[in-house]
Short mmCIF file of C-alpha atoms and ligand atoms in Angstrom, two decimals:
data_model
loop_
_atom_site.label_atom_id
_atom_site.label_comp_id
_atom_site.label_asym_id
_atom_site.label_seq_id
_atom_site.Cartn_x
_atom_site.Cartn_y
_atom_site.Cartn_z
CA UNK A 98 20.59 -0.90 -32.34
CA UNK A 99 23.93 -2.61 -31.70
CA UNK A 100 24.78 -3.01 -28.00
CA UNK A 101 28.20 -1.62 -27.02
CA UNK A 102 30.62 -4.08 -25.45
CA UNK A 103 30.22 -2.27 -22.11
CA UNK A 104 26.42 -2.66 -22.33
CA UNK A 105 26.74 -6.30 -23.30
CA UNK A 106 29.10 -6.96 -20.39
CA UNK A 107 26.71 -5.20 -18.02
CA UNK A 108 23.78 -7.21 -19.34
CA UNK A 109 25.73 -10.46 -18.89
CA UNK A 110 26.57 -9.50 -15.31
CA UNK A 111 22.90 -8.70 -14.52
CA UNK A 112 21.65 -11.97 -15.96
CA UNK A 113 24.48 -13.85 -14.20
CA UNK A 114 23.37 -12.31 -10.91
CA UNK A 115 19.86 -13.54 -11.68
CA UNK A 116 21.38 -16.96 -12.35
CA UNK A 117 20.01 -16.97 -15.89
CA UNK A 118 21.58 -17.69 -19.24
CA UNK A 119 19.43 -15.93 -21.81
CA UNK A 120 19.49 -15.29 -25.51
CA UNK A 121 17.51 -12.14 -26.22
CA UNK A 122 17.12 -9.79 -29.14
CA UNK A 123 19.67 -7.03 -29.05
CA UNK A 124 18.30 -3.67 -28.02
CA UNK A 125 15.60 -5.22 -25.83
CA UNK A 126 17.74 -4.94 -22.72
CA UNK A 127 19.03 -1.42 -23.25
CA UNK A 128 18.59 0.80 -20.21
CA UNK A 129 16.16 3.67 -20.79
CA UNK A 130 17.22 7.27 -20.23
CA UNK A 131 16.65 8.34 -16.64
CA UNK A 132 13.37 10.15 -16.05
CA UNK A 133 13.48 13.82 -15.21
CA UNK A 134 11.93 14.15 -11.75
CA UNK A 135 8.63 16.05 -11.81
CA UNK A 136 7.11 18.04 -9.00
CA UNK A 137 4.36 16.15 -7.18
CA UNK A 138 0.76 17.08 -7.87
CA UNK A 139 -1.46 18.10 -4.94
CA UNK A 140 -3.13 14.64 -5.07
CA UNK A 141 0.23 12.95 -4.57
CA UNK A 142 1.14 15.37 -1.80
CA UNK A 143 -2.18 14.72 -0.01
CA UNK A 144 -1.74 10.96 -0.28
CA UNK A 145 1.86 11.07 0.91
CA UNK A 146 0.73 13.17 3.86
CA UNK A 147 -2.15 10.77 4.68
CA UNK A 148 0.16 7.74 4.59
CA UNK A 149 2.80 9.54 6.66
CA UNK A 150 0.31 10.27 9.45
CA UNK A 151 -1.68 7.04 9.22
CA UNK A 152 -2.70 5.39 12.49
CA UNK A 153 -5.39 3.11 11.01
CA UNK A 154 -3.81 -0.05 12.41
CA UNK A 155 -1.51 -0.90 15.28
CA UNK A 156 1.61 -1.04 13.08
CA UNK A 157 2.02 2.72 13.51
CA UNK A 158 3.14 2.03 17.08
CA UNK A 159 6.14 -0.05 16.06
CA UNK A 160 7.21 1.56 12.78
CA UNK A 161 10.23 3.84 12.50
CA UNK A 162 8.51 5.54 9.58
CA UNK A 163 5.99 4.78 6.86
CA UNK A 164 7.25 3.47 3.52
CA UNK A 165 5.16 5.24 0.91
CA UNK A 166 6.56 3.94 -2.36
CA UNK A 167 9.06 5.14 -4.91
CA UNK A 168 9.48 5.65 -8.61
CA UNK A 169 7.90 7.35 -11.55
CA UNK A 170 4.37 8.69 -10.91
CA UNK A 171 3.61 8.03 -14.57
CA UNK A 172 5.18 4.56 -14.75
CA UNK A 173 3.81 1.93 -17.14
CA UNK A 174 4.63 -0.80 -14.64
CA UNK A 175 3.67 -0.74 -10.98
CA UNK A 176 5.50 -3.30 -8.86
CA UNK A 177 3.69 -4.30 -5.67
CA UNK A 178 5.33 -6.23 -2.87
CA UNK A 179 4.29 -7.28 0.60
CA UNK A 180 5.48 -4.93 3.34
CA UNK A 181 8.58 -3.06 4.44
CA UNK A 182 11.31 -5.06 6.17
CA UNK A 183 13.86 -3.77 8.67
CA UNK A 184 15.97 -1.89 6.13
CA UNK A 185 12.95 -0.37 4.41
CA UNK A 186 11.58 0.74 7.78
CA UNK A 187 14.95 2.39 8.49
CA UNK A 188 15.34 4.08 5.10
CA UNK A 189 11.69 4.83 4.29
CA UNK A 190 11.93 3.28 0.84
CA UNK A 191 10.61 -0.07 -0.44
CA UNK A 192 12.91 -2.86 -1.57
CA UNK A 193 16.24 -1.45 -0.48
CA UNK A 194 17.64 -4.58 1.20
CA UNK A 195 19.02 -7.75 -0.40
CA UNK A 196 15.65 -8.58 -1.97
CA UNK A 197 15.54 -5.07 -3.39
CA UNK A 198 18.90 -5.53 -5.04
CA UNK A 199 17.62 -8.66 -6.76
CA UNK A 200 14.38 -6.89 -7.74
CA UNK A 201 16.47 -4.17 -9.39
CA UNK A 202 18.40 -6.83 -11.32
CA UNK A 203 15.16 -8.53 -12.37
CA UNK A 204 13.85 -5.23 -13.71
CA UNK A 205 17.11 -4.47 -15.49
CA UNK A 206 16.98 -7.90 -17.10
CA UNK A 207 13.84 -6.76 -18.92
CA UNK A 208 15.42 -3.44 -19.78
CA UNK A 209 13.94 -1.17 -17.17
CA UNK A 210 15.61 0.74 -14.36
CA UNK A 211 14.07 0.89 -10.88
CA UNK A 212 13.32 4.61 -11.24
CA UNK A 213 11.18 4.04 -14.33
CA UNK A 214 8.58 1.88 -12.54
CA UNK A 215 6.59 2.67 -9.41
CA UNK A 216 7.28 0.37 -6.45
CA UNK A 217 4.88 0.05 -3.53
CA UNK A 218 3.79 -2.51 -0.98
CA UNK A 219 0.49 -3.91 0.29
CA UNK A 220 1.43 -2.47 3.70
CA UNK A 221 3.12 0.88 4.27
CA UNK A 222 4.41 -0.07 7.73
CA UNK A 223 6.69 -2.89 8.81
CA UNK A 224 5.05 -5.81 10.62
CA UNK A 225 7.15 -6.66 13.70
CA UNK A 226 9.71 -9.40 13.05
CA UNK A 227 8.63 -9.42 9.39
CA UNK A 228 5.60 -11.58 10.15
CA UNK A 229 2.89 -11.91 7.48
CA UNK A 230 0.47 -8.98 7.34
CA UNK A 231 -2.76 -9.54 9.28
CA UNK A 232 -6.06 -9.22 7.39
CA UNK A 233 -7.03 -6.14 9.43
CA UNK A 234 -3.71 -4.47 8.54
CA UNK A 235 -4.23 -5.21 4.85
CA UNK A 236 -7.76 -3.75 5.02
CA UNK A 237 -6.57 -0.66 6.88
CA UNK A 238 -3.90 0.00 4.23
CA UNK A 239 -5.94 -0.96 1.15
CA UNK A 240 -7.21 2.57 0.50
CA UNK A 241 -3.66 3.93 0.33
CA UNK A 242 -2.63 1.34 -2.24
CA UNK A 243 -5.83 1.81 -4.23
CA UNK A 244 -5.17 5.57 -4.36
CA UNK A 245 -1.59 4.98 -5.49
CA UNK A 246 -2.74 2.67 -8.28
CA UNK A 247 -5.31 5.25 -9.38
CA UNK A 248 -2.73 8.05 -9.43
CA UNK A 249 -0.07 6.08 -11.27
CA UNK A 250 -2.67 4.47 -13.57
CA UNK A 251 -0.15 1.84 -14.67
CA UNK A 252 -0.61 -0.19 -17.83
CA UNK A 253 0.52 -3.28 -15.92
CA UNK A 254 0.81 -4.40 -12.31
CA UNK A 255 3.54 -6.84 -11.33
CA UNK A 256 2.63 -8.54 -8.06
CA UNK A 257 5.73 -9.95 -6.40
CA UNK A 258 5.19 -12.76 -3.94
CA UNK A 259 2.29 -14.68 -2.51
CA UNK A 260 1.02 -12.02 -0.11
CA UNK A 261 0.83 -9.32 -2.78
CA UNK A 262 -0.74 -11.65 -5.33
CA UNK A 263 -3.32 -13.17 -3.00
CA UNK A 264 -4.41 -9.81 -1.61
CA UNK A 265 -4.57 -8.00 -4.95
CA UNK A 266 -6.48 -10.84 -6.58
CA UNK A 267 -8.48 -11.88 -3.52
CA UNK A 268 -7.58 -15.47 -4.32
CA UNK A 269 -6.20 -17.45 -1.40
CA UNK A 270 -4.42 -20.02 -3.57
CA UNK A 271 -0.71 -20.91 -3.80
CA UNK A 272 1.47 -18.57 -5.85
CA UNK A 273 2.27 -21.36 -8.29
CA UNK A 274 -1.37 -21.36 -9.36
CA UNK A 275 -1.49 -17.60 -9.83
CA UNK A 276 1.63 -17.10 -11.93
CA UNK A 277 1.94 -18.01 -15.61
CA UNK A 278 -1.18 -16.15 -16.75
CA UNK A 279 -2.51 -12.62 -17.00
CA UNK A 280 -5.08 -11.46 -14.46
CA UNK A 281 -7.10 -8.24 -14.45
CA UNK A 282 -7.13 -5.83 -11.50
CA UNK A 283 -9.92 -3.43 -10.59
CA UNK A 284 -12.62 -1.64 -12.54
CA UNK A 285 -10.19 -0.68 -15.31
CA UNK A 286 -9.09 -4.32 -15.60
CA UNK A 287 -5.41 -3.44 -15.40
CA UNK A 288 -3.39 -6.47 -16.54
CA UNK A 289 -1.70 -8.06 -13.53
CA UNK A 290 1.15 -10.55 -13.69
CA UNK A 291 2.30 -12.54 -10.67
CA UNK A 292 5.86 -13.57 -10.01
CA UNK A 293 8.00 -14.84 -7.16
CA UNK A 294 9.16 -12.53 -4.40
CA UNK A 295 12.86 -11.75 -4.76
CA UNK A 296 13.43 -12.77 -1.12
CA UNK A 297 12.07 -16.21 -2.04
CA UNK A 298 14.30 -16.31 -5.12
CA UNK A 299 17.34 -15.60 -2.95
CA UNK A 300 16.46 -18.76 -1.01
CA UNK A 301 15.36 -20.78 -4.05
CA UNK A 302 17.50 -19.66 -7.01
CA UNK A 303 16.30 -22.61 -9.10
CA UNK A 304 13.02 -20.73 -9.57
CA UNK A 305 14.73 -17.67 -11.10
CA UNK A 306 14.13 -19.17 -14.53
CA UNK A 307 10.37 -19.14 -13.88
CA UNK A 308 10.57 -15.53 -12.63
CA UNK A 309 12.37 -14.63 -15.84
CA UNK A 310 9.52 -16.24 -17.82
CA UNK A 311 7.01 -14.15 -15.83
CA UNK A 312 8.88 -10.92 -16.49
CA UNK A 313 9.22 -11.69 -20.17
CA UNK A 314 5.48 -12.37 -20.36
CA UNK A 315 4.81 -9.03 -18.65
CA UNK A 316 7.17 -7.22 -21.02
CA UNK A 317 5.54 -8.80 -24.06
CA UNK A 318 2.22 -7.50 -22.79
CA UNK A 319 3.36 -4.00 -21.85
CA UNK A 320 6.77 -2.58 -22.67
CA UNK A 321 7.72 -0.87 -19.40
CA UNK A 322 9.86 1.69 -21.23
CA UNK A 323 7.35 3.13 -23.69
CA UNK A 324 5.87 6.51 -22.80
N1 LIG B 607 9.82 -7.12 0.78
C1 LIG B 607 8.70 -6.51 0.33
O1 LIG B 607 7.72 -7.16 -0.01
N2 LIG B 607 8.69 -5.19 0.27
C2 LIG B 607 9.74 -4.45 0.62
O2 LIG B 607 9.66 -3.22 0.52
C3 LIG B 607 10.89 -5.11 1.07
C4 LIG B 607 10.92 -6.44 1.14
#
């Protein structure tokens, strides 16, 4: 399908914001139609409730609110980050700050809107001063994330950043050694691709090209837009 000039201009702007000059097949970067919101199933409601009232680690004392996750409950891609930051803690939604804006652009660059994936974090509560999650916090929250993955049943998991990748894969090695290949997560061996955290990319834009390679690899494996 031929891209309209407005779509082409929008695509150029998105890739410019990612700092990437890309030649891609036309049609690949078209935005999908927005999903019609569906009512939550009882399982989702129960999980949302459990997360909202969770006191399994000390982070509940300092949070403004829990940050459950957002997106399509039937998404093909599940994006998993580290933990809420200050803005996420305020708004109750993951990736809404500057890093979130870049994450949205990264997703758009592979033709998918934020609302068509499911976005969650390893932790549902903000660690004070954005410090790294502690192992006991990750363990306390692991059941929530596991339940979310089971409910979404994604065809692909995109782990963004070192903390997400190391905890999901249980491999305490540098991110550079985890990206560039396809891993398998859990009993269903869900394909898992690792890429840089958008907050890191804001500080190190030279690595955006590698992030683009990661996203393209993920898209080749599983088209995030197919039902
Ligand atoms: N960084 C993350 O890893 N997750 C968020 O929700 C926000 C910033």
